[in-house]
């Protein structure tokens, strides 16, 4: 079973920061493993205290389903998602801004951003994941 | 008071597995008693970690009302259902995939599946319940 | 990374049942993976509704630390353990009756029992783990 | 009001990693602000999934009181501490391994470690804080 290393998670964070600076936004970015447990997190100076929680919640949702959290947002009316939000004590947020991470075709985790528009959050983590030589689809 | 035995629960699991293999899907199946407490659970190799939770949550919902969880999904906008979800810490999911189990006309529990489409989840547990000589309606 | 299969989990359940019958006790047994998520669970007819919860909680504790839950019971005065109990919504119980499962020296999960004395609970899961050709130490 | 920057948090993580490698242990380290919200977190390859939670919980406890979490451990019998543990959903752990961070005499956050002995956890974060030119006392 493939796993995401801390070095890879840090490369994703670094790439996401280059992208967020280019976009002129201040984000938190959370990287979780395939089970939704944190590997790395960074909150840029000036980003709100809410952003670590939101970025983690989006990443957990994305890793749990292996889908982008934007795709999951469309399914919020299904009770399964509020169910997981309760199960995870609020740290499960199916809203745009997180993407799953695949390595050799296997789901190994997810990266979530928060602090910009949902699209900027997603763009930042996509730049990080792809810049680290990893994929957002299996 | 009629009760569901472990032998019956295991027969349901066995029948659901035959059906899921025929459909080519990997599920978790949870069997609960009439109070919503687990009697038996099995997660097939390769099914996601989210599936034991979801199958249990659907089974709890189904057993609590004595209805299929698909019928309950249509009533999600009623505050009672988010209320039970909160009460059960997320382990109450009124979404298609679980069916109640009746024995001699009495509600004795429910079986829930997760890992396929909602219809496949329901088909698997229906095959299990009926194969064990039990009914899904009172 | 080694993982515990459903076939192995079912072999552990079967071995634990032989042992509990020999001891004349009625137990629930829960088998979880290395992250504490359920793979299989069986509650024997006549075991209380509390036993699935307790057996799962003990197994989660054992898998999280890779230790027997009896060894962890001695450390209950450390706040880390109540912390995990809160984090897991009560499904984390560092009390005797669960053992970790090792395969080729790697932690792959845990098995927990509930319904007898704490020693009987542990004896049943030990019989199951060892009978399945797996180890309780790394 | 003095604040801890992400650059300082990353310097603490870097210093803690040098120290943990010297000690031969694999830790997670969490850095939180004065309110207990995460600024940065890193889990070293091979550290258990439980360590991000524990390191965060210790750091939150330390930041909330401005004390080392070891000093707080002695006060666990006071109901205030289980109260904060409940308030924070388990992410408040008054056990040795976290130190507060002071800058120009002001409390600006805390750093917590998990994965070694409690003393090793504390030694790693102390090395990180002091190496970053910050203080562990006001």
Coordinates of C-alpha atoms in Angstrom, one line a residue:
Chain A
X1 CA 0.0 0.0 0.0
X2 CA 1.4 3.4 -1.1
X3 CA 1.7 6.2 1.5
X4 CA 2.4 9.9 1.4
X5 CA 5.7 10.9 3.0
X6 CA 6.2 14.1 5.0
X7 CA 8.7 15.2 2.3
X8 CA 6.0 15.0 -0.3
X9 CA 3.5 16.8 2.0
X10 CA 6.1 19.6 2.5
X11 CA 6.6 19.8 -1.2
X12 CA 2.9 20.2 -1.7
X13 CA 2.8 23.0 1.0
X14 CA 5.7 24.8 -0.7
X15 CA 4.1 24.7 -4.1
X16 CA 0.8 25.8 -2.7
X17 CA 2.5 28.8 -1.1
X18 CA 4.1 29.9 -4.4
X19 CA 0.7 29.7 -6.0
X20 CA -1.1 31.6 -3.3
X21 CA 1.5 34.4 -3.4
X22 CA 1.0 34.6 -7.1
X23 CA -2.8 34.9 -6.5
X24 CA -2.3 37.4 -3.7
X25 CA -4.2 35.4 -1.1
X26 CA -3.5 34.1 2.4
X27 CA -4.4 30.5 3.1
X28 CA -4.0 27.7 5.5
X29 CA -3.2 24.4 3.8
X30 CA -3.8 20.9 5.4
X31 CA -2.3 17.7 4.1
X32 CA -3.9 14.4 5.5
X33 CA -3.3 10.8 4.8
X34 CA -5.8 8.4 3.2
X35 CA -7.6 7.9 6.6
X36 CA -7.9 11.7 7.1
X37 CA -5.2 12.1 9.8
X38 CA -2.9 15.2 9.5
X39 CA 0.6 14.8 8.1
X40 CA 1.3 18.6 7.8
X41 CA -0.4 21.9 8.1
X42 CA 0.7 25.5 7.6
X43 CA -1.2 28.7 8.2
X44 CA 0.2 31.8 6.4
X45 CA 0.6 35.0 8.5
X46 CA -2.7 36.9 8.3
X47 CA -4.9 34.0 7.5
X48 CA -7.9 33.7 9.9
X49 CA -8.0 31.3 12.8
X50 CA -10.9 29.6 11.0
X51 CA -8.7 28.6 8.1
X52 CA -6.8 25.7 9.7
X53 CA -10.1 24.1 10.7
X54 CA -11.7 24.6 7.3
X55 CA -8.7 23.4 5.3
X56 CA -8.5 20.3 7.5
X57 CA -12.2 19.6 7.2
X58 CA -12.1 19.8 3.4
X59 CA -9.0 17.6 3.2
X60 CA -10.6 15.0 5.5
X61 CA -13.8 14.9 3.3
X62 CA -11.7 14.6 0.1
X63 CA -9.5 11.8 1.5
X64 CA -12.5 9.9 2.8
X65 CA -14.1 9.7 -0.6
X66 CA -11.1 10.0 -2.9
X67 CA -12.9 12.9 -4.7
X68 CA -12.4 16.6 -4.9
X69 CA -14.4 18.3 -2.2
X70 CA -16.1 20.4 -4.9
X71 CA -17.6 17.3 -6.4
X72 CA -18.8 16.3 -2.9
X73 CA -20.4 19.8 -2.3
X74 CA -23.1 19.0 -4.9
X75 CA -24.1 16.0 -2.7
X76 CA -24.6 17.9 0.6
X77 CA -28.3 17.1 0.6
X78 CA -27.5 13.4 1.1
X79 CA -27.6 12.6 4.9
X80 CA -24.3 10.7 4.6
X81 CA -22.3 13.9 4.6
X82 CA -23.9 15.5 7.7
X83 CA -23.4 12.1 9.2
X84 CA -19.7 12.2 8.6
X85 CA -19.5 15.8 9.8
X86 CA -21.0 14.6 13.2
X87 CA -18.8 11.6 13.3
X88 CA -15.7 13.8 12.8
X89 CA -16.7 16.4 15.3
X90 CA -17.1 19.1 12.6
X91 CA -13.8 18.3 10.9
X92 CA -15.5 17.0 7.7
X93 CA -16.4 19.8 5.2
X94 CA -17.6 18.8 1.7
X95 CA -17.0 22.2 0.1
X96 CA -14.7 23.2 -2.8
X97 CA -11.0 23.7 -1.9
X98 CA -9.5 20.2 -1.4
X99 CA -8.3 17.6 -3.8
X100 CA -7.4 13.9 -3.3
X101 CA -3.8 12.8 -3.8
X102 CA -3.0 9.7 -5.8
X103 CA 0.4 8.0 -6.1
X104 CA 0.9 5.2 -8.6
X105 CA -2.9 5.1 -9.0
X106 CA -3.5 4.7 -5.3
X107 CA -5.3 7.1 -3.0
X108 CA -2.7 8.3 -0.4
X109 CA -4.4 11.4 1.1
X110 CA -5.7 14.8 0.3
X111 CA -4.7 18.5 0.4
X112 CA -7.2 21.2 1.4
X113 CA -6.9 25.0 1.4
X114 CA -8.9 27.8 3.0
X115 CA -8.7 31.6 3.1
X116 CA -9.3 32.6 -0.5
X117 CA -12.3 31.9 -2.8
X118 CA -13.1 28.2 -3.0
X119 CA -11.6 28.2 -6.5
X120 CA -8.4 29.9 -5.3
X121 CA -8.2 27.4 -2.4
X122 CA -8.5 24.6 -4.9
X123 CA -6.0 26.2 -7.4
X124 CA -3.4 26.5 -4.7
X125 CA -3.6 22.9 -3.6
X126 CA -3.7 21.7 -7.2
X127 CA -0.5 23.6 -7.9
X128 CA 1.1 22.0 -4.9
X129 CA 0.1 18.4 -5.7
X130 CA 1.0 18.6 -9.3
X131 CA 4.3 20.4 -8.6
X132 CA 5.2 17.6 -6.2
X133 CA 4.8 15.1 -9.1
X134 CA 1.6 13.6 -7.7
X135 CA -1.8 13.2 -9.2
X136 CA -5.3 14.4 -8.2
X137 CA -7.1 11.4 -10.0
X138 CA -6.6 7.7 -9.7
Chain B
X1 CA -40.5 -10.8 21.9
X2 CA -38.9 -12.1 18.8
X3 CA -35.2 -11.5 18.4
X4 CA -32.6 -11.9 15.7
X5 CA -30.0 -14.5 16.5
X6 CA -26.3 -14.3 15.6
X7 CA -26.8 -17.4 13.4
X8 CA -29.4 -15.4 11.4
X9 CA -27.2 -12.4 11.3
X10 CA -24.4 -14.5 9.9
X11 CA -26.7 -16.0 7.3
X12 CA -27.6 -12.5 6.2
X13 CA -23.9 -11.5 5.9
X14 CA -23.2 -14.7 3.9
X15 CA -26.1 -14.1 1.5
X16 CA -25.1 -10.4 1.1
X17 CA -21.6 -11.5 0.2
X18 CA -22.7 -13.9 -2.5
X19 CA -24.8 -11.0 -3.9
X20 CA -22.0 -8.4 -3.8
X21 CA -19.6 -10.8 -5.5
X22 CA -22.2 -11.3 -8.2
X23 CA -22.5 -7.6 -8.6
X24 CA -18.7 -7.1 -8.4
X25 CA -18.8 -4.6 -5.5
X26 CA -17.0 -4.4 -2.2
X27 CA -19.2 -3.6 0.7
X28 CA -19.3 -3.4 4.5
X29 CA -22.5 -4.9 5.9
X30 CA -23.8 -4.1 9.4
X31 CA -26.6 -6.1 11.2
X32 CA -28.2 -4.4 14.2
X33 CA -31.0 -5.4 16.6
X34 CA -34.3 -3.6 17.0
X35 CA -32.7 -1.1 19.3
X36 CA -29.9 -0.3 16.7
X37 CA -27.1 -2.1 18.6
X38 CA -24.7 -4.1 16.5
X39 CA -25.0 -7.9 16.3
X40 CA -22.6 -8.5 13.4
X41 CA -20.5 -6.6 11.0
X42 CA -18.1 -7.5 8.1
X43 CA -16.0 -5.3 5.9
X44 CA -14.8 -7.0 2.7
X45 CA -11.1 -6.6 1.8
X46 CA -10.7 -3.4 -0.2
X47 CA -13.8 -1.6 1.0
X48 CA -13.1 1.9 2.3
X49 CA -12.8 2.7 6.0
X50 CA -15.9 4.8 5.7
X51 CA -18.1 1.9 4.8
X52 CA -18.4 0.3 8.3
X53 CA -19.6 3.6 9.6
X54 CA -22.0 4.3 6.8
X55 CA -23.5 0.7 6.8
X56 CA -24.0 0.9 10.6
X57 CA -25.5 4.4 10.4
X58 CA -28.0 3.3 7.7
X59 CA -28.9 0.1 9.7
X60 CA -29.5 2.1 12.8
X61 CA -31.8 4.5 11.0
X62 CA -33.7 1.6 9.4
X63 CA -34.1 -0.3 12.7
X64 CA -35.2 2.8 14.6
X65 CA -38.2 3.5 12.3
X66 CA -38.8 -0.1 11.0
X67 CA -38.5 1.3 7.4
X68 CA -36.1 1.0 4.6
X69 CA -33.5 3.8 4.8
X70 CA -34.5 4.8 1.2
X71 CA -38.0 5.7 2.4
X72 CA -36.5 7.7 5.2
X73 CA -34.2 9.7 2.9
X74 CA -37.2 11.5 1.5
X75 CA -37.9 12.8 5.0
X76 CA -34.5 14.2 5.7
X77 CA -35.8 17.8 5.8
X78 CA -37.8 16.9 9.0
X79 CA -35.7 18.0 12.0
X80 CA -36.3 14.7 13.7
X81 CA -33.7 13.0 11.5
X82 CA -30.8 15.5 12.0
X83 CA -31.8 15.2 15.7
X84 CA -31.3 11.5 15.7
X85 CA -28.1 11.9 13.8
X86 CA -26.8 14.2 16.5
X87 CA -28.1 11.9 19.3
X88 CA -26.2 9.0 17.7
X89 CA -23.0 10.9 17.1
X90 CA -23.3 10.6 13.4
X91 CA -24.2 6.9 13.4
X92 CA -27.7 7.5 12.1
X93 CA -27.9 7.9 8.3
X94 CA -31.3 7.9 6.6
X95 CA -30.0 7.1 3.1
X96 CA -30.7 4.2 0.8
X97 CA -28.9 1.0 1.5
X98 CA -30.5 -0.5 4.6
X99 CA -33.7 -2.6 5.2
X100 CA -35.5 -3.5 8.3
X101 CA -35.7 -7.2 9.3
X102 CA -39.1 -8.7 10.4
X103 CA -39.6 -12.1 11.9
X104 CA -43.1 -13.5 12.4
X105 CA -44.3 -9.9 11.6
X106 CA -42.2 -8.4 14.4
X107 CA -39.4 -5.9 13.8
X108 CA -36.2 -7.5 15.0
X109 CA -33.4 -5.4 13.5
X110 CA -32.0 -4.1 10.3
X111 CA -29.2 -4.7 7.8
X112 CA -27.3 -1.9 6.1
X113 CA -24.7 -1.9 3.3
X114 CA -22.1 0.6 2.0
X115 CA -19.5 0.6 -0.7
X116 CA -21.6 0.3 -3.9
X117 CA -24.3 2.5 -5.3
X118 CA -27.2 3.0 -2.9
X119 CA -29.2 0.5 -4.9
X120 CA -26.4 -2.1 -4.9
X121 CA -26.1 -1.7 -1.1
X122 CA -29.8 -2.3 -0.7
X123 CA -29.8 -5.2 -3.2
X124 CA -27.0 -6.9 -1.3
X125 CA -28.8 -6.7 2.1
X126 CA -32.1 -7.7 0.6
X127 CA -30.6 -10.8 -0.8
X128 CA -29.1 -11.6 2.6
X129 CA -32.3 -11.0 4.5
X130 CA -34.5 -13.0 2.1
X131 CA -32.0 -15.7 1.7
X132 CA -32.0 -16.2 5.5
X133 CA -35.8 -16.7 5.4
X134 CA -36.6 -13.4 7.0
X135 CA -38.8 -10.5 5.7
X136 CA -38.2 -6.8 5.0
X137 CA -41.8 -5.8 5.8
X138 CA -44.0 -6.5 8.8
Chain C
X1 CA 2.5 -2.2 4.8
X2 CA 0.8 -5.4 6.1
X3 CA -3.0 -5.4 6.6
X4 CA -5.4 -7.8 8.3
X5 CA -7.8 -9.5 5.9
X6 CA -11.5 -10.2 6.6
X7 CA -10.7 -14.0 6.3
X8 CA -8.2 -13.5 9.2
X9 CA -10.6 -11.5 11.2
X10 CA -13.3 -14.2 10.8
X11 CA -10.7 -16.9 11.8
X12 CA -10.1 -14.8 15.0
X13 CA -13.8 -14.6 15.7
X14 CA -14.2 -18.3 15.2
X15 CA -11.4 -19.2 17.5
X16 CA -12.6 -16.8 20.1
X17 CA -16.0 -18.4 20.0
X18 CA -14.6 -21.9 20.6
X19 CA -12.8 -20.5 23.6
X20 CA -15.7 -18.6 25.1
X21 CA -17.9 -21.7 24.8
X22 CA -15.2 -23.7 26.6
X23 CA -15.2 -21.0 29.4
X24 CA -19.1 -20.9 29.4
X25 CA -19.3 -17.1 28.8
X26 CA -21.2 -15.0 26.2
X27 CA -19.2 -12.3 24.6
X28 CA -19.1 -9.8 21.8
X29 CA -15.8 -9.7 19.9
X30 CA -14.7 -6.7 17.8
X31 CA -11.8 -6.8 15.3
X32 CA -10.4 -3.5 14.1
X33 CA -7.6 -2.5 11.7
X34 CA -4.5 -0.6 12.7
X35 CA -6.3 2.7 12.6
X36 CA -9.2 1.5 14.8
X37 CA -11.8 1.0 12.2
X38 CA -14.0 -2.1 12.4
X39 CA -13.3 -5.1 10.1
X40 CA -15.7 -7.6 11.8
X41 CA -17.8 -7.9 14.9
X42 CA -20.0 -10.6 16.4
X43 CA -22.2 -10.6 19.4
X44 CA -23.2 -14.0 20.7
X45 CA -26.9 -14.6 21.6
X46 CA -27.5 -13.5 25.2
X47 CA -24.6 -11.0 25.4
X48 CA -25.7 -7.6 26.6
X49 CA -26.2 -4.6 24.2
X50 CA -23.3 -3.0 26.0
X51 CA -20.8 -5.6 24.9
X52 CA -20.4 -4.6 21.2
X53 CA -19.5 -1.0 22.4
X54 CA -17.1 -2.1 25.0
X55 CA -15.4 -4.7 22.9
X56 CA -15.0 -2.1 20.1
X57 CA -13.7 0.5 22.5
X58 CA -11.1 -1.8 24.0
X59 CA -10.0 -2.9 20.5
X60 CA -9.7 0.7 19.4
X61 CA -7.5 1.5 22.4
X62 CA -5.3 -1.5 21.8
X63 CA -4.9 -0.8 18.1
X64 CA -4.1 2.8 18.7
X65 CA -1.1 2.1 21.0
X66 CA -0.2 -1.4 19.8
X67 CA -0.5 -2.6 23.4
X68 CA -2.8 -4.9 25.3
X69 CA -5.6 -2.8 26.8
X70 CA -4.7 -4.3 30.2
X71 CA -1.3 -2.6 30.0
X72 CA -3.1 0.6 29.1
X73 CA -5.5 0.3 32.0
X74 CA -2.7 1.0 34.4
X75 CA -2.1 4.4 32.8
X76 CA -5.7 5.7 33.0
X77 CA -4.6 8.5 35.3
X78 CA -2.7 10.0 32.4
X79 CA -4.9 12.6 30.7
X80 CA -4.0 11.3 27.2
X81 CA -6.4 8.4 27.6
X82 CA -9.5 10.4 28.6
X83 CA -8.5 12.7 25.7
X84 CA -8.7 9.9 23.2
X85 CA -12.0 8.7 24.8
X86 CA -13.4 12.1 24.1
X87 CA -11.9 12.2 20.6
X88 CA -13.5 8.9 19.8
X89 CA -16.9 9.7 21.2
X90 CA -16.6 7.1 23.9
X91 CA -15.3 4.3 21.7
X92 CA -11.9 4.2 23.3
X93 CA -11.7 2.0 26.5
X94 CA -8.3 1.2 28.0
X95 CA -9.4 -1.7 30.1
X96 CA -8.4 -5.4 30.0
X97 CA -9.9 -7.5 27.3
X98 CA -8.2 -6.5 24.0
X99 CA -4.9 -7.5 22.4
X100 CA -3.1 -6.0 19.4
X101 CA -2.6 -8.1 16.3
X102 CA 0.8 -8.3 14.7
X103 CA 1.6 -9.9 11.3
X104 CA 5.2 -10.3 10.2
X105 CA 6.2 -8.0 13.1
X106 CA 3.9 -5.2 12.0
X107 CA 0.8 -3.9 13.9
X108 CA -2.2 -4.6 11.7
X109 CA -5.1 -4.2 14.2
X110 CA -6.6 -5.4 17.5
X111 CA -9.3 -7.8 18.8
X112 CA -11.4 -6.9 21.9
X113 CA -13.8 -8.9 23.9
X114 CA -16.6 -8.0 26.4
X115 CA -19.1 -10.0 28.4
X116 CA -17.0 -12.1 30.7
X117 CA -14.5 -11.1 33.3
X118 CA -11.7 -8.9 31.9
X119 CA -9.4 -12.0 32.0
X120 CA -11.9 -14.2 30.1
X121 CA -12.4 -11.4 27.5
X122 CA -8.7 -11.4 27.0
X123 CA -8.3 -15.2 27.0
X124 CA -11.0 -15.5 24.3
X125 CA -9.3 -13.0 21.9
X126 CA -5.9 -14.4 22.6
X127 CA -7.1 -17.9 21.6
X128 CA -8.6 -16.4 18.4
X129 CA -5.5 -14.4 17.4
X130 CA -3.1 -17.3 18.1
X131 CA -5.4 -19.8 16.5
X132 CA -5.4 -17.7 13.3
X133 CA -1.6 -17.9 13.2
X134 CA -1.1 -14.3 14.2
X135 CA 0.8 -12.7 17.1
X136 CA -0.1 -10.4 20.0
X137 CA 3.4 -8.8 20.1
X138 CA 5.6 -7.2 17.5
Chain D
X1 CA 0.1 42.3 20.6
X2 CA 3.0 40.1 19.7
X3 CA 2.3 37.1 17.4
X4 CA 4.1 34.0 16.4
X5 CA 4.8 34.0 12.6
X6 CA 4.7 31.0 10.3
X7 CA 8.4 31.5 9.7
X8 CA 9.1 31.2 13.5
X9 CA 6.8 28.1 13.7
X10 CA 8.7 26.5 10.9
X11 CA 12.0 27.3 12.6
X12 CA 10.6 25.5 15.7
X13 CA 9.6 22.5 13.6
X14 CA 13.0 22.4 12.0
X15 CA 14.9 22.6 15.3
X16 CA 12.6 20.0 16.9
X17 CA 13.4 17.6 14.0
X18 CA 17.1 18.0 14.4
X19 CA 16.7 17.1 18.1
X20 CA 14.4 14.1 17.5
X21 CA 16.8 12.7 15.0
X22 CA 19.6 13.1 17.5
X23 CA 17.4 11.2 20.0
X24 CA 16.4 8.6 17.5
X25 CA 12.6 9.1 17.9
X26 CA 9.8 9.8 15.5
X27 CA 7.4 12.5 16.5
X28 CA 4.6 14.7 15.5
X29 CA 5.0 18.4 16.5
X30 CA 2.2 20.9 16.6
X31 CA 2.6 24.7 16.9
X32 CA -0.5 26.7 18.0
X33 CA -1.1 30.4 18.6
X34 CA -2.0 31.9 21.9
X35 CA -5.7 30.9 21.3
X36 CA -4.7 27.3 20.7
X37 CA -5.4 27.3 17.0
X38 CA -2.9 25.5 14.7
X39 CA -0.2 27.5 12.9
X40 CA 1.9 24.5 11.7
X41 CA 2.1 20.7 12.2
X42 CA 4.4 18.0 10.9
X43 CA 4.2 14.3 11.4
X44 CA 7.5 12.5 10.7
X45 CA 7.3 9.3 8.5
X46 CA 6.7 6.3 10.8
X47 CA 5.0 8.2 13.7
X48 CA 1.6 6.8 14.7
X49 CA -1.6 8.3 13.6
X50 CA -2.3 9.1 17.2
X51 CA 0.6 11.6 17.5
X52 CA -0.8 14.5 15.5
X53 CA -3.8 14.5 17.9
X54 CA -1.8 14.2 21.1
X55 CA 0.8 16.8 20.1
X56 CA -2.0 19.2 19.2
X57 CA -3.9 18.5 22.4
X58 CA -0.8 19.1 24.5
X59 CA 0.0 22.3 22.7
X60 CA -3.6 23.6 23.1
X61 CA -3.4 22.9 26.9
X62 CA 0.0 24.6 27.2
X63 CA -1.1 27.7 25.2
X64 CA -4.4 28.0 27.1
X65 CA -2.6 28.3 30.5
X66 CA 0.8 29.6 29.4
X67 CA 2.4 26.8 31.3
X68 CA 4.3 23.6 30.3
X69 CA 1.9 20.8 29.9
X70 CA 4.0 18.8 32.5
X71 CA 3.1 21.4 35.1
X72 CA -0.5 21.1 34.2
X73 CA -0.5 17.3 34.5
X74 CA -0.1 17.6 38.2
X75 CA -3.5 19.4 38.3
X76 CA -5.5 16.9 36.4
X77 CA -7.7 16.1 39.4
X78 CA -9.1 19.7 39.1
X79 CA -12.4 19.6 37.2
X80 CA -11.4 22.5 35.1
X81 CA -9.1 20.3 33.0
X82 CA -11.5 17.6 32.2
X83 CA -13.9 20.5 31.4
X84 CA -11.5 21.9 28.9
X85 CA -11.0 18.5 27.4
X86 CA -14.7 18.1 26.8
X87 CA -14.9 21.7 25.5
X88 CA -12.2 20.9 22.9
X89 CA -13.6 17.5 21.9
X90 CA -10.5 15.8 23.3
X91 CA -8.0 18.1 21.8
X92 CA -6.8 19.4 25.2
X93 CA -4.3 17.1 26.9
X94 CA -2.5 18.4 30.0
X95 CA 0.4 15.8 29.9
X96 CA 4.1 16.4 29.6
X97 CA 5.4 17.2 26.1
X98 CA 4.4 20.8 25.3
X99 CA 5.9 24.1 26.2
X100 CA 4.5 27.6 25.9
X101 CA 6.2 30.1 23.6
X102 CA 7.0 33.6 24.8
X103 CA 8.2 36.5 22.7
X104 CA 9.3 39.8 24.3
X105 CA 7.7 38.5 27.5
X106 CA 4.3 37.9 25.9
X107 CA 2.6 34.5 25.5
X108 CA 2.3 33.9 21.7
X109 CA 1.6 30.2 21.5
X110 CA 2.8 26.7 22.4
X111 CA 4.6 23.8 20.8
X112 CA 3.7 20.1 21.6
X113 CA 5.4 16.8 20.7
X114 CA 4.2 13.2 20.7
X115 CA 5.8 9.9 19.7
X116 CA 8.7 9.6 22.2
X117 CA 8.7 9.5 26.0
X118 CA 7.0 12.5 27.5
X119 CA 10.5 13.8 28.3
X120 CA 11.7 13.3 24.7
X121 CA 8.6 15.0 23.4
X122 CA 9.4 18.0 25.6
X123 CA 13.1 18.0 24.9
X124 CA 12.4 18.2 21.1
X125 CA 10.0 21.2 21.3
X126 CA 12.3 22.9 23.8
X127 CA 15.2 22.6 21.3
X128 CA 13.0 24.0 18.6
X129 CA 11.7 26.9 20.6
X130 CA 15.1 27.9 21.9
X131 CA 16.8 27.4 18.6
X132 CA 14.3 29.8 17.1
X133 CA 15.4 32.5 19.5
X134 CA 12.1 32.3 21.5
X135 CA 11.5 31.6 25.2
X136 CA 9.5 29.0 27.2
X137 CA 8.8 31.4 30.1
X138 CA 7.4 34.9 30.4

